mmCIF file of C-alpha atoms (C1' of nucleotides) in Angstrom:
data_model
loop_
_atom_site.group_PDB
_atom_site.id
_atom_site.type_symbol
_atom_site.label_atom_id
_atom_site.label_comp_id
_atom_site.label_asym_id
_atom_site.label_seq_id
_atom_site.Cartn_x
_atom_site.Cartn_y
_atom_site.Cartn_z
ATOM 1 C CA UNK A 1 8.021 -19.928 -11.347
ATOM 2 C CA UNK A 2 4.440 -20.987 -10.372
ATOM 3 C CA UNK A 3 4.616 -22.359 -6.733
ATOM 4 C CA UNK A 4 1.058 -22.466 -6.214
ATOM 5 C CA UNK A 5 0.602 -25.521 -8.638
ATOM 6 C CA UNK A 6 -1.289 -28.217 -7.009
ATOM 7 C CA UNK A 7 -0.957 -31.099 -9.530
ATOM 8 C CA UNK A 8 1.591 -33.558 -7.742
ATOM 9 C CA UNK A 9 1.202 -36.253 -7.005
ATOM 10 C CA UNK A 10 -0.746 -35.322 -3.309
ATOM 11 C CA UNK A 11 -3.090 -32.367 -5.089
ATOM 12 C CA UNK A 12 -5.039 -31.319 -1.612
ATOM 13 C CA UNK A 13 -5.352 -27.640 -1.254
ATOM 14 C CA UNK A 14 -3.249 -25.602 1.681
ATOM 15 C CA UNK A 15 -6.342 -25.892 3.721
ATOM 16 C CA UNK A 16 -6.891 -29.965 3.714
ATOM 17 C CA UNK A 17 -2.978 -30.071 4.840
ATOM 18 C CA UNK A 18 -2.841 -27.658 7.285
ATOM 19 C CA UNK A 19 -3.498 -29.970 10.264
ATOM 20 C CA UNK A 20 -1.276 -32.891 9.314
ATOM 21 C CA UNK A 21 1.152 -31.744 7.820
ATOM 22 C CA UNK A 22 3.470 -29.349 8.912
ATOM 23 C CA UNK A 23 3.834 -25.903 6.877
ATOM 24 C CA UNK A 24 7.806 -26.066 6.648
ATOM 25 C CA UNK A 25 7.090 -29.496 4.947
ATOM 26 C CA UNK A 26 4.379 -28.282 2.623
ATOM 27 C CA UNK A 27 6.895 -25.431 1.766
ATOM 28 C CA UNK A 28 9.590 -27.853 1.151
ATOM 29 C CA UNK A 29 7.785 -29.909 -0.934
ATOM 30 C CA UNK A 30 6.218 -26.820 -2.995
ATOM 31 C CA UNK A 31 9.746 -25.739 -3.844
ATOM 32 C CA UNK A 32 11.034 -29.227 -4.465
ATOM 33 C CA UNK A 33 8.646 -29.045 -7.153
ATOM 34 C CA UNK A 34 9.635 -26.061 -8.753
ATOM 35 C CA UNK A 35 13.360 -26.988 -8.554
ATOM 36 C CA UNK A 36 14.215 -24.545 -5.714
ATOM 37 C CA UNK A 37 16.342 -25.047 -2.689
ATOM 38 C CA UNK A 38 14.814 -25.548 0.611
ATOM 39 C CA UNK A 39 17.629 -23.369 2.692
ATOM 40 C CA UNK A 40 18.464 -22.903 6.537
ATOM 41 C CA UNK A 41 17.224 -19.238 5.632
ATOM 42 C CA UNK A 42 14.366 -19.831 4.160
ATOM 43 C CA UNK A 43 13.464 -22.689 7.185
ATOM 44 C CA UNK A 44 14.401 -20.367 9.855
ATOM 45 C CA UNK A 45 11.705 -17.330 8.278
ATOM 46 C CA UNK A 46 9.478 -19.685 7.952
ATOM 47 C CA UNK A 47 9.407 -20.812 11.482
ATOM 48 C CA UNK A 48 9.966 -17.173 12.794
ATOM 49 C CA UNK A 49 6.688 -15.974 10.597
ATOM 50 C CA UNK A 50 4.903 -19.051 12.673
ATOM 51 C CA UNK A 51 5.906 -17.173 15.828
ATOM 52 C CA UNK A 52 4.808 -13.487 14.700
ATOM 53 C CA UNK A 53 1.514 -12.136 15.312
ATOM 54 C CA UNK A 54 -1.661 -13.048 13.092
ATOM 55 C CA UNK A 55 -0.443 -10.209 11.192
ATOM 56 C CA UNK A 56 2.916 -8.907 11.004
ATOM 57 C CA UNK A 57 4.968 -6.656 8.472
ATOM 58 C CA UNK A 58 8.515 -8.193 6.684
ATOM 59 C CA UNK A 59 10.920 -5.756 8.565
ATOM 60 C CA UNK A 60 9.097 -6.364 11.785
ATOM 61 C CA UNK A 61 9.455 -9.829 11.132
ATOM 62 C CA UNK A 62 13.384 -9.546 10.477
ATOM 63 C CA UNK A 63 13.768 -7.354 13.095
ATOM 64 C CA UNK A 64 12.204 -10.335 15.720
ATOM 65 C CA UNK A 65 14.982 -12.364 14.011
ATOM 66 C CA UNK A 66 17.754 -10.525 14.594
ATOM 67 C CA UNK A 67 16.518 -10.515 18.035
ATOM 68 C CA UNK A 68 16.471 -13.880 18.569
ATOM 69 C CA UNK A 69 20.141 -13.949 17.056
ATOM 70 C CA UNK A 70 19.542 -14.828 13.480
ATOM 71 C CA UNK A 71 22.120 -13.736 10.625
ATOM 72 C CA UNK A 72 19.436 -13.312 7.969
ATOM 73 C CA UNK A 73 19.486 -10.053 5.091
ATOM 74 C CA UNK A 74 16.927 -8.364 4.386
ATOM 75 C CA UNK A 75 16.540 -9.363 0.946
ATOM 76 C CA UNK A 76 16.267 -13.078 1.973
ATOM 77 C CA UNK A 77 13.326 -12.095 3.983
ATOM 78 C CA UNK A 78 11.478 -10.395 1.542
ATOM 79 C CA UNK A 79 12.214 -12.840 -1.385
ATOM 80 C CA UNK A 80 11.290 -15.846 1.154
ATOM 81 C CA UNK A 81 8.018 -13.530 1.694
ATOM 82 C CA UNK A 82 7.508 -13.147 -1.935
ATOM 83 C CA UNK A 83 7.808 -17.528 -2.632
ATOM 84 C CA UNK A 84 5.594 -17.802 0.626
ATOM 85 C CA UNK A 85 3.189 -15.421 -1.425
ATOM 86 C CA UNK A 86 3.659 -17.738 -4.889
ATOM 87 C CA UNK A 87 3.033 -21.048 -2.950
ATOM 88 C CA UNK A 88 -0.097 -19.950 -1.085
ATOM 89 C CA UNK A 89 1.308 -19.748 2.299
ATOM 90 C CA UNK A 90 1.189 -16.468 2.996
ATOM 91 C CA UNK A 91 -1.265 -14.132 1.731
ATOM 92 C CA UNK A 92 -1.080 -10.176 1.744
ATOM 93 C CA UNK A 93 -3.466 -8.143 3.736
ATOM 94 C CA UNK A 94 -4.245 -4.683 2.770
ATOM 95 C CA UNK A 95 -4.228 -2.520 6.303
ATOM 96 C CA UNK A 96 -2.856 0.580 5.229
ATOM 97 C CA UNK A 97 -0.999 2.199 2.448
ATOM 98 C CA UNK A 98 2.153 2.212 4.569
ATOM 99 C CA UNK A 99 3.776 -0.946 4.629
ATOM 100 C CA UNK A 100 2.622 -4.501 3.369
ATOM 101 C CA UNK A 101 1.075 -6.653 6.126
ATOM 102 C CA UNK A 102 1.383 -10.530 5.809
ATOM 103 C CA UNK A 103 -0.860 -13.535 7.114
ATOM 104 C CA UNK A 104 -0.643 -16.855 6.660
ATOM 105 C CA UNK A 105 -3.184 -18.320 4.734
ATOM 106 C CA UNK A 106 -4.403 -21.317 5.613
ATOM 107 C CA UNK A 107 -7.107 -21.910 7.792
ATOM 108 C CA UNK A 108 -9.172 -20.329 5.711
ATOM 109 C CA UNK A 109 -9.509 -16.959 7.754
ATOM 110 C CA UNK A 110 -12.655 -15.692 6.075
ATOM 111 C CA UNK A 111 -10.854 -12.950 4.683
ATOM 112 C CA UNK A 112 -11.809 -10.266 7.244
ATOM 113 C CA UNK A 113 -9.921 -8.194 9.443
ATOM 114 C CA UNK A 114 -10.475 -5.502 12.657
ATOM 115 C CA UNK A 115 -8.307 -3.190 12.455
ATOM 116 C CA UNK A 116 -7.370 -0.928 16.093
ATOM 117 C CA UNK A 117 -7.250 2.892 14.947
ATOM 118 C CA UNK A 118 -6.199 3.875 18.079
ATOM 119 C CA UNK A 119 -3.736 0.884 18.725
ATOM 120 C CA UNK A 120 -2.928 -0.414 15.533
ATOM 121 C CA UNK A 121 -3.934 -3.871 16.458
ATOM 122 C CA UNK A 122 -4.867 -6.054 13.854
ATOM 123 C CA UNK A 123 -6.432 -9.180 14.081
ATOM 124 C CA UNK A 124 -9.141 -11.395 12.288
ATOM 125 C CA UNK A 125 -12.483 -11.750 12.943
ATOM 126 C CA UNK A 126 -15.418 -13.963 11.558
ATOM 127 C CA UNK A 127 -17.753 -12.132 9.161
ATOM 128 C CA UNK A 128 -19.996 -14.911 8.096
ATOM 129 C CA UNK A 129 -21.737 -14.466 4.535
ATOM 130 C CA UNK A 130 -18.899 -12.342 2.537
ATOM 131 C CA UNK A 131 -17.960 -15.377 0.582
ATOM 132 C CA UNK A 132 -21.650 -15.649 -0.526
ATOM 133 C CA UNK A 133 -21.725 -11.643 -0.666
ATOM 134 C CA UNK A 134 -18.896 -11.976 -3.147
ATOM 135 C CA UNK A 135 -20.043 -14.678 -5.341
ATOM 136 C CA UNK A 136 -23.316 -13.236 -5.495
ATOM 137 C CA UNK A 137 -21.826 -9.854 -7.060
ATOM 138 C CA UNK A 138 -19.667 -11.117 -9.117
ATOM 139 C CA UNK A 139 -22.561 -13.431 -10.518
ATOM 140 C CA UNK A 140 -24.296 -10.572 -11.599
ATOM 141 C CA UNK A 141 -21.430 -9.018 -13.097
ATOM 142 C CA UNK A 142 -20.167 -12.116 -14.968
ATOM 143 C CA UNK A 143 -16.912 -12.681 -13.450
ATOM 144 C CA UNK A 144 -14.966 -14.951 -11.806
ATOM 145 C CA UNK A 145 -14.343 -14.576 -8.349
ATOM 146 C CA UNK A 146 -10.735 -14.533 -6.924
ATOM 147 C CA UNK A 147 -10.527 -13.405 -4.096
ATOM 148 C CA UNK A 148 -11.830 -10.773 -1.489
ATOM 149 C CA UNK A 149 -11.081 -8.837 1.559
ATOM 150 C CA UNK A 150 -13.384 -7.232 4.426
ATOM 151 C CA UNK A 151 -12.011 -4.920 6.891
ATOM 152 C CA UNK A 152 -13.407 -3.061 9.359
ATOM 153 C CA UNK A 153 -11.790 0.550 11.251
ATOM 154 C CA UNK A 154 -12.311 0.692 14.913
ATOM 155 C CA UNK A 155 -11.813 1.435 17.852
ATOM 156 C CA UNK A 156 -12.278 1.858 21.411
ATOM 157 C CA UNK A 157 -16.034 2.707 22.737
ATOM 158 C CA UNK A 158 -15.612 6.045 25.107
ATOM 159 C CA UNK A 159 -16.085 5.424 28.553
ATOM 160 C CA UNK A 160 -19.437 4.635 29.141
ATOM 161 C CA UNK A 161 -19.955 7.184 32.246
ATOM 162 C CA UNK A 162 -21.691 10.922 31.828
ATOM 163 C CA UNK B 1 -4.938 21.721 10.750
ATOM 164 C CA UNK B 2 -8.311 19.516 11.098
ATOM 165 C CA UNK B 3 -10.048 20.285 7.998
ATOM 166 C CA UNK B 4 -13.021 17.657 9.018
ATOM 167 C CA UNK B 5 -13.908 20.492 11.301
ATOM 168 C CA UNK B 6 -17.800 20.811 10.722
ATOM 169 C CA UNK B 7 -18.524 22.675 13.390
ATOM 170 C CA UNK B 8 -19.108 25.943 11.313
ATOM 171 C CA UNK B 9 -22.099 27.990 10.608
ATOM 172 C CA UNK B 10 -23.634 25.306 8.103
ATOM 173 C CA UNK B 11 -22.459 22.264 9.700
ATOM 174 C CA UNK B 12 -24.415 19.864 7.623
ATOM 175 C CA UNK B 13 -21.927 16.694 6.652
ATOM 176 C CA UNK B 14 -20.312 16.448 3.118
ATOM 177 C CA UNK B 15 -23.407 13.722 2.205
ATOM 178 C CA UNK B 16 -25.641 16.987 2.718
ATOM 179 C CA UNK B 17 -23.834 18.877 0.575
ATOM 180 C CA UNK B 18 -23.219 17.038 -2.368
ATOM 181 C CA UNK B 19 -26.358 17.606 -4.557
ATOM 182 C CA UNK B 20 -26.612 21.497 -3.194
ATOM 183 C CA UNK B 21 -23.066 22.558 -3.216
ATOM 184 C CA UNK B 22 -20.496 21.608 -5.585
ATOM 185 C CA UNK B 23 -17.131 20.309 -4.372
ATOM 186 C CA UNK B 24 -14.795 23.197 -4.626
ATOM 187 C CA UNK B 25 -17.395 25.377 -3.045
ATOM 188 C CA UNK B 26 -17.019 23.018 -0.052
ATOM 189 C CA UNK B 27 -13.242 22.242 -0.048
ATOM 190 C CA UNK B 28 -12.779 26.501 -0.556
ATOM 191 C CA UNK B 29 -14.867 26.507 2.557
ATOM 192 C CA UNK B 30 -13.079 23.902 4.552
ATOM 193 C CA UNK B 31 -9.791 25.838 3.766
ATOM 194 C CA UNK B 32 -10.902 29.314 4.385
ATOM 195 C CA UNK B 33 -11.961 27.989 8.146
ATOM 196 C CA UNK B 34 -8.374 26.663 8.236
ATOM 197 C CA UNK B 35 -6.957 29.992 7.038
ATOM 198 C CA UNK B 36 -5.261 28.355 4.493
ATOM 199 C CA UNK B 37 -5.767 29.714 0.867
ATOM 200 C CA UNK B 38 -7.774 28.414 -2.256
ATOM 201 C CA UNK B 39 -4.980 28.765 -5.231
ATOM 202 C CA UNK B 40 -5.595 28.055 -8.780
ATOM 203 C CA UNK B 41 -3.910 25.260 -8.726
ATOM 204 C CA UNK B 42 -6.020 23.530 -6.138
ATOM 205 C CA UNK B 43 -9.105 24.364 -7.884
ATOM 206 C CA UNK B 44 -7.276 22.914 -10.819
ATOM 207 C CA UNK B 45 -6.568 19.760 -9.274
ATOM 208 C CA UNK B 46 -9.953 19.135 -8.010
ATOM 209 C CA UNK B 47 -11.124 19.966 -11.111
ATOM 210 C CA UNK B 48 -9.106 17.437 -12.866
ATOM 211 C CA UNK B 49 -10.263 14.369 -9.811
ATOM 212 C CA UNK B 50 -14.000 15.280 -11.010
ATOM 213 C CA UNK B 51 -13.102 14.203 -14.254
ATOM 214 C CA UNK B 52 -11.009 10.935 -13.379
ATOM 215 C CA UNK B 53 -12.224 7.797 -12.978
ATOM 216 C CA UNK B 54 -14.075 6.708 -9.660
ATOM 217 C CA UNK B 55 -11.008 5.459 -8.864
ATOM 218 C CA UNK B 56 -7.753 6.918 -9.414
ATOM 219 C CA UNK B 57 -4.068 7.288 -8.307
ATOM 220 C CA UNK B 58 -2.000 10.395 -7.741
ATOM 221 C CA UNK B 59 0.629 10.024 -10.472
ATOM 222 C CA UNK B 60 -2.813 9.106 -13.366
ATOM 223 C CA UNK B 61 -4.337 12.747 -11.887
ATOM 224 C CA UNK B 62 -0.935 14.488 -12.822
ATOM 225 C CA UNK B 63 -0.676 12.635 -15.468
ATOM 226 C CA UNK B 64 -3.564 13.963 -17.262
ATOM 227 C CA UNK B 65 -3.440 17.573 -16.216
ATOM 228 C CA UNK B 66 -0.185 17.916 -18.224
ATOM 229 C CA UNK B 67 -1.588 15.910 -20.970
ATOM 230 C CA UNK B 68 -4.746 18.857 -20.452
ATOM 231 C CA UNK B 69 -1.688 21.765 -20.281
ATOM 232 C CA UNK B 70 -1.977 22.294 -17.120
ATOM 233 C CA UNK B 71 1.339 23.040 -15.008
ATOM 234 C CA UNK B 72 1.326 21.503 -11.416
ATOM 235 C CA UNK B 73 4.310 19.965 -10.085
ATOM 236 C CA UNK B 74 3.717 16.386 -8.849
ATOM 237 C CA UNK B 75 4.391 17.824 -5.098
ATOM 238 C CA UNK B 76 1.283 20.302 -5.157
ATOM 239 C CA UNK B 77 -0.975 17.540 -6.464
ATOM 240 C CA UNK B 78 0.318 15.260 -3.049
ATOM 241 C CA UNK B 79 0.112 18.173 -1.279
ATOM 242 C CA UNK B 80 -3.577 18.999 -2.004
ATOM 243 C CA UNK B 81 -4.824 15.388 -2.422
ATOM 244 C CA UNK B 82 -3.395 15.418 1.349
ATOM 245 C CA UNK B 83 -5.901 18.454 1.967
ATOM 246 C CA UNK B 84 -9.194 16.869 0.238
ATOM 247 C CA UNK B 85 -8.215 14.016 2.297
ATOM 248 C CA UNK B 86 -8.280 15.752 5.473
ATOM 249 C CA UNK B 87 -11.249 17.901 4.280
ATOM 250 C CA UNK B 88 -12.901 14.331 3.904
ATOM 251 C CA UNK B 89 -14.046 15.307 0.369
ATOM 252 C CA UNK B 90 -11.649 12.416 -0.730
ATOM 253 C CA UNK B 91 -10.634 8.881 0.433
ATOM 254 C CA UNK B 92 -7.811 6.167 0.475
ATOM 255 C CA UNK B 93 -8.975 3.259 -0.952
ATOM 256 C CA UNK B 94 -6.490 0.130 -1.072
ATOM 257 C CA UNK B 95 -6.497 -1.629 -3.704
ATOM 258 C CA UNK B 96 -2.895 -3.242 -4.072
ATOM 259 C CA UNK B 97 0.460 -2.633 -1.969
ATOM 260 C CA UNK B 98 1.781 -0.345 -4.738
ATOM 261 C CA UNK B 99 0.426 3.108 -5.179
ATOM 262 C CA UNK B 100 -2.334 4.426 -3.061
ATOM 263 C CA UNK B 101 -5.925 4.793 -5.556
ATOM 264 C CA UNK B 102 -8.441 7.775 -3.916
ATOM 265 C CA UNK B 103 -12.002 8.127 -4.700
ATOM 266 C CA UNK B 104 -14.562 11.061 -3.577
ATOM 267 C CA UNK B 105 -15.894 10.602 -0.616
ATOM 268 C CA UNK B 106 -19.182 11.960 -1.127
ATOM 269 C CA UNK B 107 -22.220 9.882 -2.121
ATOM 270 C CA UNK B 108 -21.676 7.110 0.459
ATOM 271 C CA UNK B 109 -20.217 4.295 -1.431
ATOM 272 C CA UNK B 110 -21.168 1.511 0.137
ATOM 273 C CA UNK B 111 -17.148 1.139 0.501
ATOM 274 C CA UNK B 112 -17.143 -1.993 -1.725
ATOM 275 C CA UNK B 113 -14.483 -1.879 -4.604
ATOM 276 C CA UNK B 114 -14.441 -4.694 -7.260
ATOM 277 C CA UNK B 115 -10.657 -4.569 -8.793
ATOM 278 C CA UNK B 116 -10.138 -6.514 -12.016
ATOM 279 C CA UNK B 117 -7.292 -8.951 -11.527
ATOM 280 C CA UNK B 118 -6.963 -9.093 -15.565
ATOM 281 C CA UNK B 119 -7.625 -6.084 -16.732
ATOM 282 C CA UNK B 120 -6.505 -3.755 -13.298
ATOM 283 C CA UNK B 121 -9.842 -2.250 -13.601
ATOM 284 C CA UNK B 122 -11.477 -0.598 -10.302
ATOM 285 C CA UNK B 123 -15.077 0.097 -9.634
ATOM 286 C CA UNK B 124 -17.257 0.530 -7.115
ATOM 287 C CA UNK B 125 -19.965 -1.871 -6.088
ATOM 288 C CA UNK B 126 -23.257 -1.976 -4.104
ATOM 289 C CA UNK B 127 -22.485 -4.451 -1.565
ATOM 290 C CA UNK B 128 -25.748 -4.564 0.961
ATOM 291 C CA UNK B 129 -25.519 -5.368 4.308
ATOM 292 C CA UNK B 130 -21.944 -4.970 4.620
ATOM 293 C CA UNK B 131 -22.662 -1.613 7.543
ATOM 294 C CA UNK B 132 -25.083 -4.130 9.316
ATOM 295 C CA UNK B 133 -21.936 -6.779 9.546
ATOM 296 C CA UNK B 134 -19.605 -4.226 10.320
ATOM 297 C CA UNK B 135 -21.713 -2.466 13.299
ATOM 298 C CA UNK B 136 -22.398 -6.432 14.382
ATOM 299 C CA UNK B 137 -18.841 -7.540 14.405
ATOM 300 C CA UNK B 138 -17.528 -4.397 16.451
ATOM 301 C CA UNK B 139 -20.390 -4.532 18.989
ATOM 302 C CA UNK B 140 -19.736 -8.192 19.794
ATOM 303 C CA UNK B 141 -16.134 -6.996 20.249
ATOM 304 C CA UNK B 142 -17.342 -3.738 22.227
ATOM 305 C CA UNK B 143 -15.434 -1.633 19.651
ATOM 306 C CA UNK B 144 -16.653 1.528 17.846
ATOM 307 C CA UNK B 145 -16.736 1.041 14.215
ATOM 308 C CA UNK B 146 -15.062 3.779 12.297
ATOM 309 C CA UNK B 147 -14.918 2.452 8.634
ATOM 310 C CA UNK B 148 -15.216 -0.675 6.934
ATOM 311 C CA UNK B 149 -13.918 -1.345 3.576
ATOM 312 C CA UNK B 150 -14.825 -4.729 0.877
ATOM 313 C CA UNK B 151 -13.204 -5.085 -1.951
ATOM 314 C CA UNK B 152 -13.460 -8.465 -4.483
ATOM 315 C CA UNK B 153 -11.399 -9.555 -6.746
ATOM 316 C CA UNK B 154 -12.483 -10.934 -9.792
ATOM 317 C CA UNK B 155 -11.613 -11.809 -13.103
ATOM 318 C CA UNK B 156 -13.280 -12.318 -16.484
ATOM 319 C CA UNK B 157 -14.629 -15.615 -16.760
ATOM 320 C CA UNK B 158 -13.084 -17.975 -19.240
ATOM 321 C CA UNK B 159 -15.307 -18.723 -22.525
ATOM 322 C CA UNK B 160 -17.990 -20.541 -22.042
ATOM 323 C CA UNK B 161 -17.656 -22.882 -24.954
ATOM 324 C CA UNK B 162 -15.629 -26.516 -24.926
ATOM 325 C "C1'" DG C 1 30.204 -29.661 -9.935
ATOM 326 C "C1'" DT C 2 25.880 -26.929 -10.906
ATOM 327 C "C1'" DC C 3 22.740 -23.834 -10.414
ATOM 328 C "C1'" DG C 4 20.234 -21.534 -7.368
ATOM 329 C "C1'" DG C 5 20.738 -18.719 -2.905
ATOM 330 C "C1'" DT C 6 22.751 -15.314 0.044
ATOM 331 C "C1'" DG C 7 24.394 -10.819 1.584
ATOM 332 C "C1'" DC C 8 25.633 -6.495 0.540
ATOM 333 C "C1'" DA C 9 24.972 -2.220 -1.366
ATOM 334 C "C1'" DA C 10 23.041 0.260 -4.938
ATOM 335 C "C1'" DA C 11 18.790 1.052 -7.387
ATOM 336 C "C1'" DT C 12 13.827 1.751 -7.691
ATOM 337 C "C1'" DG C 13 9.455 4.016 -7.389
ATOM 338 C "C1'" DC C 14 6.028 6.379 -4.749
ATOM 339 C "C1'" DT C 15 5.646 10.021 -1.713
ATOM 340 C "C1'" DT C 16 7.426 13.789 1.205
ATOM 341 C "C1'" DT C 17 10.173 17.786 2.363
ATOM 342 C "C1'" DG C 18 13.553 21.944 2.537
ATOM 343 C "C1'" DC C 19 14.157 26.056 0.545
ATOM 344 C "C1'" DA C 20 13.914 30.182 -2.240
ATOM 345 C "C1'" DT C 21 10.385 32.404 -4.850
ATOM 346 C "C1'" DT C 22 5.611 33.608 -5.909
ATOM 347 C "C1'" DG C 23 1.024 34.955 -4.940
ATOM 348 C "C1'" DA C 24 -3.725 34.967 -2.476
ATOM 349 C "C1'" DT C 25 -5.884 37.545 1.002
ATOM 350 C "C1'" DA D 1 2.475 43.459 3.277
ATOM 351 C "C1'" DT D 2 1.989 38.892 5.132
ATOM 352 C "C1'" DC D 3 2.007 34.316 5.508
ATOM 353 C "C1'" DA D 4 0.960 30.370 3.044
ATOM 354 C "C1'" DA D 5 1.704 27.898 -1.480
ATOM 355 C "C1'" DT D 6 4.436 26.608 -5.372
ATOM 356 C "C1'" DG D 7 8.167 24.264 -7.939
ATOM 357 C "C1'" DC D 8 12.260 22.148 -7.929
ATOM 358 C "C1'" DA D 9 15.410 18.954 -6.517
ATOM 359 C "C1'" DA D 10 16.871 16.293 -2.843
ATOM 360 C "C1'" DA D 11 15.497 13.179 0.786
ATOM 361 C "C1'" DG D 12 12.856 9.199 2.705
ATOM 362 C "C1'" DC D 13 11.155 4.605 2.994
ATOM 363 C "C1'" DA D 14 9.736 0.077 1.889
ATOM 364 C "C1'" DT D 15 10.980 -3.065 -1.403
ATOM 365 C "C1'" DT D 16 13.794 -4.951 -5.313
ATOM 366 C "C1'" DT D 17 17.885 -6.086 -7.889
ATOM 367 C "C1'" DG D 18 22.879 -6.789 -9.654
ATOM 368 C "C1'" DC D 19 26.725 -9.091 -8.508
ATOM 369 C "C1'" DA D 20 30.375 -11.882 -6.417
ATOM 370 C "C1'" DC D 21 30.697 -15.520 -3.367
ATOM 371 C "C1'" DC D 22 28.612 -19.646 -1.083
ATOM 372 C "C1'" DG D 23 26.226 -23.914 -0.493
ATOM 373 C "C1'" DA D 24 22.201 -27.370 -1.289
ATOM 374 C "C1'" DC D 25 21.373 -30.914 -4.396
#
DNA sequence: GTCGGTGCAAATGCTTTGCATTGAT
DNA sequence: ATCAATGCAAAGCATTTGCACCGAC
């Protein structure tokens, strides 16, 4: 199962589509191609991910849904999760060694990430030059470039008094 | 139990240290100011990270000390990578959702990681600039920066014939 | 009508913990 | 001697999987 292919018959990337067309389509379409079944279930997580923070965590995410009155398991949410991962929706952000945090991934967030160590906020942040940081390295190691991830620790400054 | 307490008679920080005092000297010191006790099998254990890889992951460490006769139970070697962690002579790295991967925490990495997406490989990189970007972003945000972390992934690239 | 999907509960795999015993100081 | 550390096995947790039933195509 390779969701991410791009070769149908409308080959734009995730990032071309994001503004018109709607994710649930581009979702739809993804697993049309792969000869999957565009459920209620997997609709509904989709939408519900669209409504979560930048970042957000699978069992946070079900638990919003059961709020909201949805009748969804568990393991629907994390295999959804996992063909969101295959067809480049959703990408996985490394935060902690805790739990898995999830963003979506178009948009083209450039990869970096704040992270609140006294709050446990998380949210993105613009950190111009890493793409050319990373190209740059790998050039002068030889490989090819995949991917890459910046995040930064923080938090609060202490009151500014004394 | 704070054993990043550096507040003793030679409070010089671990980068000090490194070249002047080897590694069990200062993790025996760090637990002696915590009253807590410097066993065999903790000198073992650090013993047996000096002679992983840069990066490594809990189960590989135990691993080879029983493949080097050594008898630890998997608990002790959580239990003490837990204490080198806190002493701040190791550090979490994240690499992939999995298993946690440490590295020392001496010699300043420049916290950049390259991870092999082909061959799971893990190294560490020189990555310039990346403390300037870091101290930038978080003082445009009025944050403290506590850490920062890069890591690229990259694969071989394909042969350059054809 | 066919497969693929769902929910449930059981399984997995890394990491942690309770407890009785052992050992460093 | 004391109080912490060890080893074992059991517990925890996030995530995955097997299976019987259900439903999208």
């Amino acid at each position: 199962m390779d969701l991410s292919d791009t070769s149908s018959a409308r080959s734009s990337s995730l990032d071309d589509l994001e503004i018109i067309e709607p994710l649930c389509a581009v979702f739809r379409r993804r697993l049309k191609a792969e000869g999957l079944k565009y459920t209620p279930e997997r609709a509904q997580i989709l939408d519900a991910i669209l409504s979560m923070d930048d970042v957000f965590q699978a069992d946070r995410l079900l638990e919003s849904m059961k709020g909201q009155g949805f009748r969804v398991s568990r393991a629907t949410v994390y295999r959804t999760i996992k063909l969101l991962e295959d067809a480049k929706i959703l990408q996985q952000v490394l935060v902690d060694s805790e739990q898995a945090h999830y963003q979506l991934a178009y948009g083209t967030h450039s990869a970096g990430l704040i992270v609140r160590t006294d709050t446990h906020e998380i949210s993105s942040i613009e950190a111009p030059g890493l793409l050319e940081l990373r190209n740059k390295v790998c050039a002068e190691l030889g490989l090819k470039p995949e991917g890459h991830r910046f995040v930064i620790y923080a938090s609060a400054k202490p009151a500014p008094d004394a």
